[in-house]
Amino acid sequence: IRDRERLEAIKIARHERAAKYFRKNAQAWDRIRSLHVDEREVERALMQAWPDSKVEDLLDIGTGTGRILQLFGPLVERGVGIDLSHDMLAYARTNLDEGDLMNCQVRHGDMYRLALDSELFDVVTVHQVLHYAEEPEKVIFEAARVLRLHGRLVIVDFAPHRLERLRTEHAHRRLGFADDDVSHWCCEAGLQMATVRTLAGEPLTVKIWVAIKSERMLAETVTGTAERAQREAST
């Protein structure tokens, strides 16, 4: 009984902390959401990008409120969300509790240095996170590292835009991404671009990039790395 009471007290405290954080930040999120296509349309497109084959393990990098885990948690055996913000994690845990998603958990972690072994996940999602990264290519490399062979990386972010105020008001480091850049980073990480979907909005257009970890791309990546190292050694 005491354990149940203690667990309930923890859940209540977590909920209060999360509610306070959300009240403080909801306005900013709502302002950004109003600039692009309806989030429900984005989620429908994400569901369509979901693999047809069975997915056992899902990782959501920069999980924020845990929405991706809420969306896909019922479809996987295990879902893990990583975020650097303790406040966001509190909010995400509340959402998982309310959704009774016992197969999902969130952890504190750095998207540049995931405290996870390689090749653990079938799907990795990076949902509206990459524009906060100083070095987005490193995030993609880490995502690729923890993907199993034939696993799928799903990136959701903005197409290139000119809203400089997102840098100053919302800490965005990048004003969207070009398809060629995302494709190049994926290729360098041993991933093959599978599909690119565009959801037009005004003024922000949302992009969904799906890349797959392939044997051929990994082999080419290893060969290219070895050739570069050989050239550098000979100069």
PDB file of C-alpha atoms in Angstrom, residues 18-138:
ATOM      1  CA  ALA A  18       4.675  19.409 -15.992  1.00  0.00           C
ATOM      2  CA  ALA A  19       1.501  21.496 -15.924  1.00  0.00           C
ATOM      3  CA  LYS A  20       3.445  24.497 -14.641  1.00  0.00           C
ATOM      4  CA  TYR A  21       6.058  24.126 -17.367  1.00  0.00           C
ATOM      5  CA  PHE A  22       3.420  23.725 -20.069  1.00  0.00           C
ATOM      6  CA  ARG A  23       1.532  26.826 -18.911  1.00  0.00           C
ATOM      7  CA  LYS A  24       4.775  28.779 -19.147  1.00  0.00           C
ATOM      8  CA  ASN A  25       5.703  27.535 -22.632  1.00  0.00           C
ATOM      9  CA  ALA A  26       2.449  26.618 -24.382  1.00  0.00           C
ATOM     10  CA  GLN A  27       2.049  30.081 -25.882  1.00  0.00           C
ATOM     11  CA  ALA A  28       5.409  29.855 -27.644  1.00  0.00           C
ATOM     12  CA  TRP A  29       4.591  26.404 -29.036  1.00  0.00           C
ATOM     13  CA  ASP A  30       1.205  27.590 -30.239  1.00  0.00           C
ATOM     14  CA  ARG A  31       2.798  30.551 -32.037  1.00  0.00           C
ATOM     15  CA  ILE A  32       5.181  28.255 -33.908  1.00  0.00           C
ATOM     16  CA  ARG A  33       2.447  25.734 -34.737  1.00  0.00           C
ATOM     17  CA  SER A  34       0.371  28.522 -36.270  1.00  0.00           C
ATOM     18  CA  LEU A  35       3.132  29.120 -38.840  1.00  0.00           C
ATOM     19  CA  HIS A  36       2.981  25.701 -40.482  1.00  0.00           C
ATOM     20  CA  VAL A  37       0.624  22.970 -41.602  1.00  0.00           C
ATOM     21  CA  ASP A  38      -1.759  21.474 -39.031  1.00  0.00           C
ATOM     22  CA  GLU A  39       0.058  19.034 -36.745  1.00  0.00           C
ATOM     23  CA  ARG A  40      -2.681  16.462 -37.334  1.00  0.00           C
ATOM     24  CA  GLU A  41      -1.705  16.384 -41.000  1.00  0.00           C
ATOM     25  CA  VAL A  42       1.932  15.876 -40.019  1.00  0.00           C
ATOM     26  CA  GLU A  43       0.956  12.980 -37.767  1.00  0.00           C
ATOM     27  CA  ARG A  44      -1.115  11.368 -40.517  1.00  0.00           C
ATOM     28  CA  ALA A  45       1.901  11.586 -42.823  1.00  0.00           C
ATOM     29  CA  LEU A  46       4.089  10.050 -40.118  1.00  0.00           C
ATOM     30  CA  MET A  47       1.697   7.141 -39.742  1.00  0.00           C
ATOM     31  CA  GLN A  48       1.935   6.581 -43.499  1.00  0.00           C
ATOM     32  CA  ALA A  49       5.743   6.551 -43.231  1.00  0.00           C
ATOM     33  CA  TRP A  50       5.636   3.862 -40.544  1.00  0.00           C
ATOM     34  CA  PRO A  51       7.175   0.509 -41.629  1.00  0.00           C
ATOM     35  CA  ASP A  52       4.856  -2.274 -42.739  1.00  0.00           C
ATOM     36  CA  SER A  53       7.039  -4.815 -40.953  1.00  0.00           C
ATOM     37  CA  LYS A  54       6.940  -5.349 -37.192  1.00  0.00           C
ATOM     38  CA  VAL A  55       8.733  -2.722 -35.097  1.00  0.00           C
ATOM     39  CA  GLU A  56      10.004  -3.902 -31.741  1.00  0.00           C
ATOM     40  CA  ASP A  57      12.083  -0.944 -30.555  1.00  0.00           C
ATOM     41  CA  LEU A  58      11.552   2.786 -31.146  1.00  0.00           C
ATOM     42  CA  LEU A  59      13.812   5.658 -30.114  1.00  0.00           C
ATOM     43  CA  ASP A  60      12.589   9.262 -30.171  1.00  0.00           C
ATOM     44  CA  ILE A  61      15.475  11.743 -29.995  1.00  0.00           C
ATOM     45  CA  GLY A  62      14.508  15.065 -28.402  1.00  0.00           C
ATOM     46  CA  THR A  63      11.209  13.591 -27.281  1.00  0.00           C
ATOM     47  CA  GLY A  64       9.887  16.835 -25.757  1.00  0.00           C
ATOM     48  CA  THR A  65       6.296  16.241 -24.622  1.00  0.00           C
ATOM     49  CA  GLY A  66       6.522  12.569 -25.608  1.00  0.00           C
ATOM     50  CA  ARG A  67       4.003  12.998 -28.416  1.00  0.00           C
ATOM     51  CA  ILE A  68       5.804  10.608 -30.778  1.00  0.00           C
ATOM     52  CA  LEU A  69       5.787   7.930 -28.071  1.00  0.00           C
ATOM     53  CA  GLN A  70       2.082   8.545 -27.529  1.00  0.00           C
ATOM     54  CA  LEU A  71       1.480   8.191 -31.271  1.00  0.00           C
ATOM     55  CA  PHE A  72       3.547   5.086 -31.917  1.00  0.00           C
ATOM     56  CA  GLY A  73       3.772   3.521 -28.447  1.00  0.00           C
ATOM     57  CA  PRO A  74       0.805   1.212 -29.087  1.00  0.00           C
ATOM     58  CA  LEU A  75       2.556  -0.116 -32.225  1.00  0.00           C
ATOM     59  CA  VAL A  76       5.883  -1.110 -30.632  1.00  0.00           C
ATOM     60  CA  GLU A  77       7.126  -3.436 -27.931  1.00  0.00           C
ATOM     61  CA  ARG A  78       9.418  -0.793 -26.420  1.00  0.00           C
ATOM     62  CA  GLY A  79       9.599   2.963 -26.854  1.00  0.00           C
ATOM     63  CA  VAL A  80      12.377   5.170 -25.484  1.00  0.00           C
ATOM     64  CA  GLY A  81      12.452   8.955 -25.534  1.00  0.00           C
ATOM     65  CA  ILE A  82      15.601  11.030 -24.941  1.00  0.00           C
ATOM     66  CA  ASP A  83      15.632  14.706 -23.998  1.00  0.00           C
ATOM     67  CA  LEU A  84      18.041  17.146 -22.368  1.00  0.00           C
ATOM     68  CA  SER A  85      15.307  19.128 -20.601  1.00  0.00           C
ATOM     69  CA  HIS A  86      14.207  17.792 -17.223  1.00  0.00           C
ATOM     70  CA  ASP A  87      11.050  19.918 -17.460  1.00  0.00           C
ATOM     71  CA  MET A  88      10.136  18.396 -20.801  1.00  0.00           C
ATOM     72  CA  LEU A  89      10.797  14.924 -19.427  1.00  0.00           C
ATOM     73  CA  ALA A  90       8.414  15.579 -16.530  1.00  0.00           C
ATOM     74  CA  TYR A  91       5.729  16.607 -18.990  1.00  0.00           C
ATOM     75  CA  ALA A  92       6.408  13.578 -21.198  1.00  0.00           C
ATOM     76  CA  ARG A  93       6.193  11.192 -18.230  1.00  0.00           C
ATOM     77  CA  THR A  94       2.822  12.652 -17.314  1.00  0.00           C
ATOM     78  CA  ASN A  95       1.572  12.086 -20.856  1.00  0.00           C
ATOM     79  CA  LEU A  96       2.822   8.485 -20.839  1.00  0.00           C
ATOM     80  CA  ASP A  97       1.184   7.880 -17.454  1.00  0.00           C
ATOM     81  CA  GLU A  98      -2.129   9.249 -18.679  1.00  0.00           C
ATOM     82  CA  GLY A  99      -1.899   7.126 -21.833  1.00  0.00           C
ATOM     83  CA  ASP A 100      -1.064   4.021 -19.774  1.00  0.00           C
ATOM     84  CA  LEU A 101       1.927   3.402 -22.030  1.00  0.00           C
ATOM     85  CA  MET A 102       3.840   1.070 -19.740  1.00  0.00           C
ATOM     86  CA  ASN A 103       6.049  -0.081 -22.617  1.00  0.00           C
ATOM     87  CA  CYS A 104       7.463   3.429 -23.078  1.00  0.00           C
ATOM     88  CA  GLN A 105       9.954   5.394 -21.020  1.00  0.00           C
ATOM     89  CA  VAL A 106      11.856   8.656 -21.241  1.00  0.00           C
ATOM     90  CA  ARG A 107      15.411   9.390 -20.124  1.00  0.00           C
ATOM     91  CA  HIS A 108      17.684  12.356 -19.736  1.00  0.00           C
ATOM     92  CA  GLY A 109      20.280  12.356 -22.495  1.00  0.00           C
ATOM     93  CA  ASP A 110      22.319  14.267 -25.070  1.00  0.00           C
ATOM     94  CA  MET A 111      21.368  13.874 -28.741  1.00  0.00           C
ATOM     95  CA  TYR A 112      25.044  14.228 -29.722  1.00  0.00           C
ATOM     96  CA  ARG A 113      26.201  11.445 -27.376  1.00  0.00           C
ATOM     97  CA  LEU A 114      23.481   8.887 -26.797  1.00  0.00           C
ATOM     98  CA  ALA A 115      24.218   6.668 -23.798  1.00  0.00           C
ATOM     99  CA  LEU A 116      23.012   3.674 -25.790  1.00  0.00           C
ATOM    100  CA  ASP A 117      24.684   0.706 -27.425  1.00  0.00           C
ATOM    101  CA  SER A 118      24.798   0.466 -31.206  1.00  0.00           C
ATOM    102  CA  GLU A 119      22.100  -1.253 -33.275  1.00  0.00           C
ATOM    103  CA  LEU A 120      19.355  -1.314 -30.646  1.00  0.00           C
ATOM    104  CA  PHE A 121      16.391   0.183 -32.511  1.00  0.00           C
ATOM    105  CA  ASP A 122      14.246  -0.556 -35.549  1.00  0.00           C
ATOM    106  CA  VAL A 123      13.026   3.035 -35.909  1.00  0.00           C
ATOM    107  CA  VAL A 124      14.551   6.326 -34.744  1.00  0.00           C
ATOM    108  CA  THR A 125      12.535   9.542 -34.948  1.00  0.00           C
ATOM    109  CA  VAL A 126      13.830  13.117 -34.796  1.00  0.00           C
ATOM    110  CA  HIS A 127      10.693  15.232 -34.725  1.00  0.00           C
ATOM    111  CA  GLN A 128      11.136  19.037 -34.951  1.00  0.00           C
ATOM    112  CA  VAL A 129      14.470  18.823 -33.135  1.00  0.00           C
ATOM    113  CA  LEU A 130      17.188  19.146 -35.769  1.00  0.00           C
ATOM    114  CA  HIS A 131      16.751  22.925 -36.127  1.00  0.00           C
ATOM    115  CA  TYR A 132      17.972  23.296 -32.524  1.00  0.00           C
ATOM    116  CA  ALA A 133      21.231  21.498 -33.305  1.00  0.00           C
ATOM    117  CA  GLU A 134      24.523  23.300 -33.810  1.00  0.00           C
ATOM    118  CA  GLU A 135      25.765  20.215 -35.665  1.00  0.00           C
ATOM    119  CA  PRO A 136      22.764  18.395 -37.126  1.00  0.00           C
ATOM    120  CA  GLU A 137      24.964  15.928 -38.975  1.00  0.00           C
ATOM    121  CA  LYS A 138      26.216  14.577 -35.630  1.00  0.00           C
TER     122      LYS A 138
END
